[in-house]
Short mmCIF file of C-alpha atoms in Angstrom, two decimals:
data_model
loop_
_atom_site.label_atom_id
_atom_site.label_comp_id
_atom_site.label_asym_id
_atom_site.label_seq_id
_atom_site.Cartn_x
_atom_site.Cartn_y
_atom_site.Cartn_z
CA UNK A 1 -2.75 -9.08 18.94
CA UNK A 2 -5.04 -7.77 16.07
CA UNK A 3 -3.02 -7.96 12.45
CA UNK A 4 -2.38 -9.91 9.50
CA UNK A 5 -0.54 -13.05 8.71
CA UNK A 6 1.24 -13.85 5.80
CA UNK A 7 3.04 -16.84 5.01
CA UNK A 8 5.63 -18.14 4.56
CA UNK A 9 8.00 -15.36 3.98
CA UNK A 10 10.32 -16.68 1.30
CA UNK A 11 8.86 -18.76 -1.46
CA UNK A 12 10.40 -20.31 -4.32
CA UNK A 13 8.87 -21.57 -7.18
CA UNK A 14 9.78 -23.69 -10.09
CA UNK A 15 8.91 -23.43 -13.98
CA UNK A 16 5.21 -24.64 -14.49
CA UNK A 17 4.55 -24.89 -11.36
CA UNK A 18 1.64 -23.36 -8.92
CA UNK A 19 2.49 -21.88 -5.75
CA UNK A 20 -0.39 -20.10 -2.84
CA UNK A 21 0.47 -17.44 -0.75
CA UNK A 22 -1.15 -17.48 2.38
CA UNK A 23 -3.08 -14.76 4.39
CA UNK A 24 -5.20 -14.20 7.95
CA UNK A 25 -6.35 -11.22 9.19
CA UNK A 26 -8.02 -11.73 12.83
CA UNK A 27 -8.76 -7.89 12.57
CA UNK A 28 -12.68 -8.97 11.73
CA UNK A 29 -12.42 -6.61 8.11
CA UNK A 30 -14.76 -7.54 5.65
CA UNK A 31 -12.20 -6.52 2.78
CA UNK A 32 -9.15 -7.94 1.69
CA UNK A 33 -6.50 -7.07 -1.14
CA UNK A 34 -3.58 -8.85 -2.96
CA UNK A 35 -0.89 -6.59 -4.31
CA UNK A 36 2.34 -6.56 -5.84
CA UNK A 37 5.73 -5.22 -5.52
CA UNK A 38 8.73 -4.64 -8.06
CA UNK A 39 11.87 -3.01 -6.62
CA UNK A 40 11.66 0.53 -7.03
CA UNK A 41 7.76 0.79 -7.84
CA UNK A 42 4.75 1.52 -6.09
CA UNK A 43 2.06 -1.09 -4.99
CA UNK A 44 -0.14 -2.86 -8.02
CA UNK A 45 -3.27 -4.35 -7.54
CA UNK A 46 -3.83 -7.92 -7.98
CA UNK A 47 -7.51 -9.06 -6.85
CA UNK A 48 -9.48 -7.65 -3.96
CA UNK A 49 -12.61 -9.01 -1.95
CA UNK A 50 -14.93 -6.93 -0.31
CA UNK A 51 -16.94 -9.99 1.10
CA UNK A 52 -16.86 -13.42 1.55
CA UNK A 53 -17.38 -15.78 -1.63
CA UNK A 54 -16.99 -12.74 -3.41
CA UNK A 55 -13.67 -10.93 -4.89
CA UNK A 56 -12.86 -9.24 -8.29
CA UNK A 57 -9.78 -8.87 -10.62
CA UNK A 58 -7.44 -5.86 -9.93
CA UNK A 59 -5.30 -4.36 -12.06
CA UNK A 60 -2.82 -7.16 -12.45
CA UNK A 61 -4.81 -10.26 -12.55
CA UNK A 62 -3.42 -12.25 -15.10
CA UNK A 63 -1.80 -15.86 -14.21
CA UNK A 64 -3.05 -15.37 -10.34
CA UNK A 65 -6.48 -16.70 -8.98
CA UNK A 66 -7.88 -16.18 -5.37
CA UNK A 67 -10.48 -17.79 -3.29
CA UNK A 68 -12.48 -16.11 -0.42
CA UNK A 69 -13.99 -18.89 1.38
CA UNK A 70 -13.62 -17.43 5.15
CA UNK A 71 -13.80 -13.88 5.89
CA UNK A 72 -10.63 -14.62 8.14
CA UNK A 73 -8.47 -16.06 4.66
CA UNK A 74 -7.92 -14.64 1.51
CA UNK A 75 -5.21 -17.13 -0.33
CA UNK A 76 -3.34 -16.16 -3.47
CA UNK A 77 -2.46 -18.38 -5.85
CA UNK A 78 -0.07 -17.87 -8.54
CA UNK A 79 -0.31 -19.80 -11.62
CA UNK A 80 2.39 -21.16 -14.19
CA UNK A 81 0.70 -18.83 -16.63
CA UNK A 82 2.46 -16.07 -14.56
CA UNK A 83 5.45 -15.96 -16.49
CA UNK A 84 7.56 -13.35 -14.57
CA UNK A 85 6.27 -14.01 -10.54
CA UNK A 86 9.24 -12.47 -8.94
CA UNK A 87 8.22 -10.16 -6.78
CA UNK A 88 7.35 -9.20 -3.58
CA UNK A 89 3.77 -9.81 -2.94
CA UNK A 90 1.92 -7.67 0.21
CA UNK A 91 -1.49 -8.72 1.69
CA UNK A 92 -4.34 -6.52 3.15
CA UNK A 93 -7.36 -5.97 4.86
CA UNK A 94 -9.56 -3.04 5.45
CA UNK A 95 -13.20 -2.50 6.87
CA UNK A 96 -14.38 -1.35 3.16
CA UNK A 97 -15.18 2.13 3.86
CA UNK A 98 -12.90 4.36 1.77
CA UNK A 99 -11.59 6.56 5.13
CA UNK A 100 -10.20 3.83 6.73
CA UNK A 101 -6.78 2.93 5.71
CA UNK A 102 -5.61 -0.79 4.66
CA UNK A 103 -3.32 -2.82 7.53
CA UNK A 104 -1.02 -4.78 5.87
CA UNK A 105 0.83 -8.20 6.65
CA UNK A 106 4.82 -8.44 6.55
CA UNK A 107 4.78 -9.83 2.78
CA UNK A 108 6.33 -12.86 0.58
CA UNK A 109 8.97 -12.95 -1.75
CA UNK A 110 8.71 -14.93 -4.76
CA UNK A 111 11.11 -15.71 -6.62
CA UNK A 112 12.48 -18.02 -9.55
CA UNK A 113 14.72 -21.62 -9.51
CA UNK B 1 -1.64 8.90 -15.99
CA UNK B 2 -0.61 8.38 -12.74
CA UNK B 3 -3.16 9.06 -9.94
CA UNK B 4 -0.29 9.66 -7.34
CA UNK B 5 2.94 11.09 -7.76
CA UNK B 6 5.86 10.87 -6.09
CA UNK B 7 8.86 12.92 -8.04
CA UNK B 8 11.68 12.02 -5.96
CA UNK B 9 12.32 8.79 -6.35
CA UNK B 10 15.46 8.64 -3.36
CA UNK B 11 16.68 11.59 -1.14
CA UNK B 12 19.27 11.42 1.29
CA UNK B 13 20.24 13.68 4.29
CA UNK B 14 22.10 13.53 7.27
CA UNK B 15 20.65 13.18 10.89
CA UNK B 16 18.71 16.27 12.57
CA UNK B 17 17.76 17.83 9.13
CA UNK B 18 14.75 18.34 8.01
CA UNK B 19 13.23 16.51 4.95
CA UNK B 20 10.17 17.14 3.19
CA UNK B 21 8.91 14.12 0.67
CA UNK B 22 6.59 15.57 -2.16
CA UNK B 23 3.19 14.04 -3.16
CA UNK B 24 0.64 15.29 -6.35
CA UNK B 25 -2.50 13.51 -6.88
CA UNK B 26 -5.10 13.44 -9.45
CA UNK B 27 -8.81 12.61 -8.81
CA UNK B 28 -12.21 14.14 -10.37
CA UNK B 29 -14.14 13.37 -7.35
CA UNK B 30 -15.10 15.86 -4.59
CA UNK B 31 -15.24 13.17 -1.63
CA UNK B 32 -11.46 11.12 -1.37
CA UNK B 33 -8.76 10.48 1.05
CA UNK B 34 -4.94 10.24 1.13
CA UNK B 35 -2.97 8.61 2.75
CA UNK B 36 0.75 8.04 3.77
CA UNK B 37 2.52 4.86 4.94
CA UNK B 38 5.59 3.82 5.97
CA UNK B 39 7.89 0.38 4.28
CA UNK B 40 10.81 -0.16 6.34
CA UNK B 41 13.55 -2.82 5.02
CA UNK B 42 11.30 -5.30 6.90
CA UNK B 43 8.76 -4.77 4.07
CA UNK B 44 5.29 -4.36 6.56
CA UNK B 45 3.81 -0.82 4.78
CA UNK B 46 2.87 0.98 8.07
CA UNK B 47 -0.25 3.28 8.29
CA UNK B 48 1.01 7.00 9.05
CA UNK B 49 -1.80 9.29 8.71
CA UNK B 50 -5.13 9.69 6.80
CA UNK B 51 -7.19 13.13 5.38
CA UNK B 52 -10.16 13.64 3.65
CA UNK B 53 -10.55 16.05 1.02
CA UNK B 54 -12.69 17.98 3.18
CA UNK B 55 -9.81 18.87 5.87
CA UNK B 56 -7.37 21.07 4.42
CA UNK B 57 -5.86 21.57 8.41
CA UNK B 58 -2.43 20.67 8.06
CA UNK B 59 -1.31 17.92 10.90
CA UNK B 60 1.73 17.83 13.00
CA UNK B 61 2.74 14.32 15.26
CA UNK B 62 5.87 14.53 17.00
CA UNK B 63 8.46 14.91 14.45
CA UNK B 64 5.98 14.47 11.48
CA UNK B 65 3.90 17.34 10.24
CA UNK B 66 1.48 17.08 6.71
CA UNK B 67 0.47 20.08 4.11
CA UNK B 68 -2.76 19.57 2.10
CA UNK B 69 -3.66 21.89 -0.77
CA UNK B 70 -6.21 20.85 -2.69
CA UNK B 71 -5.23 24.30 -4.49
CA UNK B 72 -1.79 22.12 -6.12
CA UNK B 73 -3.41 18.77 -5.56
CA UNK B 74 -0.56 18.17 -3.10
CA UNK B 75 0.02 16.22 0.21
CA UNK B 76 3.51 16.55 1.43
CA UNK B 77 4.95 14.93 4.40
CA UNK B 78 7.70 16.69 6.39
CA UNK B 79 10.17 15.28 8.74
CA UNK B 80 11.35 17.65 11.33
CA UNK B 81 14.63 17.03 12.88
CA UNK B 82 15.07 13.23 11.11
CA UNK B 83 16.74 10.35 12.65
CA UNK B 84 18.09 7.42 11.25
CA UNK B 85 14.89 5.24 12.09
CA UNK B 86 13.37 6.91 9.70
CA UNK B 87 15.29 5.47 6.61
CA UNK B 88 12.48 3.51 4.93
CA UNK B 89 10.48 3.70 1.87
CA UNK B 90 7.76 5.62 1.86
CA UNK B 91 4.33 5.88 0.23
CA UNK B 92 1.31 8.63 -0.93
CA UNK B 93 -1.97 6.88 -1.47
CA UNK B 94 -5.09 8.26 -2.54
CA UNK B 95 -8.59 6.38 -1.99
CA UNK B 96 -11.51 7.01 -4.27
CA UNK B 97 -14.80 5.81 -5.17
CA UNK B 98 -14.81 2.95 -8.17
CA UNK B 99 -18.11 1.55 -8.91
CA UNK B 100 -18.75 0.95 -5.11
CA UNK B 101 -15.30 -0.13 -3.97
CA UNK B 102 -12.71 2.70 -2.50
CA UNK B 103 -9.87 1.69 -4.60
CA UNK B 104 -6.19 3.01 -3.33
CA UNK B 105 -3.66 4.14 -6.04
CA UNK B 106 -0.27 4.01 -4.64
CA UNK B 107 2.46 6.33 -5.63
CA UNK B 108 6.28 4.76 -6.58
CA UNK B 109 7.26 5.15 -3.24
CA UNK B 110 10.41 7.29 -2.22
CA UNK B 111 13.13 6.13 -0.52
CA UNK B 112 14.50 8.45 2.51
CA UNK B 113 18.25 7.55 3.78
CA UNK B 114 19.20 9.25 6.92
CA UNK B 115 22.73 8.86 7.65
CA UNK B 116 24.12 9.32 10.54
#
């Protein structure tokens, strides 16, 4: 089946150290987007790619990098200059075009030891 | 400002009544899209239903029906009849043009408990 993996589900992290988030998409979209979650708020928009070796900064894009190496991967990386990470952190992938909706992947939860 | 708005932040109701969940955008462009997804406890957002701002027809699926007035700037999502499946969280989105990429501003989300 066509979707988008994200993994691993749970993911704790200690202080000053980098963790990556992992996601697929087998859904053949050229554009992928990082976003993240804080109880009781909306989605906020970390980096997005709209083609492979290419992505840009979001909203949110301090202490996180990204790589798009494979139009298939899109891994997230959060750095130990990301000095409150807890979250819940929610993966996507659209075809680009702005009237087709974004499919995302089940999510991972970051949190603090 | 917020581009999407979503007022109510948690509603509750009991099974079989209806339950309408408000949403108020704000966008300068004539050509957009909104959207409306689904977050159930298992945290996937599921796609419900898309319009552009060109199609004003209001939508009914099953048990779900959509208003859009472009007059108020508003695309609410009514639940006819509501079960307990559809506790979840869910979301308004509106997709516009920035410099060549169709961003998506999110609403807060609101939160829907349907007891039994």
């Amino acid at each position: 089946d066509g979707g988008i993996t994200q993994s691993p589900k749970y993911l704790f992290r200690k202080e000053g150290q980098n963790v990556t988030l992992s996601c697929e998409q087998n859904l053949n979209h050229d554009a992928m987007y990082w976003y993240r979650q804080d109880p009781g708020q909306g989605l906020r928009l970390i980096y997005y790619s709209q083609i492979v070796n290419d992505f840009q900064k979001g909203d949110i894009a301090e202490g996180y990098s990204v790589s798009r190496e494979k139009k298939e991967s899109f891994p997230l990386t959060v750095t130990s200059a990301q000095k409150n990470p807890t979250a819940f952190y929610l993966c996507a992938s659209s075809s680009g075009q702005g009237d087709q909706p974004q499919h995302f992947g089940d999510g991972t939860r970051l949190s603090i030891l | 400002a917020q581009k999407v708005t979503q007022a109510q932040t948690e509603i509750s109701v009991v099974e079989k009544e209806d339950v309408t969940l408000d949403c108020v955008y704000e966008t300068r462009d004539t050509t957009y899209y909104l959207f409306w997804y689904k977050q159930p406890p298992s945290g996937e957002l599921v796609f419900l239903i898309r319009r552009n701002s060109f199609d004003e027809q209001n939508e009914i699926s099953g048990r779900y029906s959509w208003n859009f007035q472009k007059s108020t700037s508003s695309f609410n999502f009514t639940i006819t009849a509501s079960q307990v499946v559809d506790s979840a969280v869910y979301f308004c989105a509106l997709s516009e043009a920035v410099h060549n990429f169709n961003k998506f501003y999110f609403g807060s989300g609101t939160k829907l408990n349907v007891k039994p």
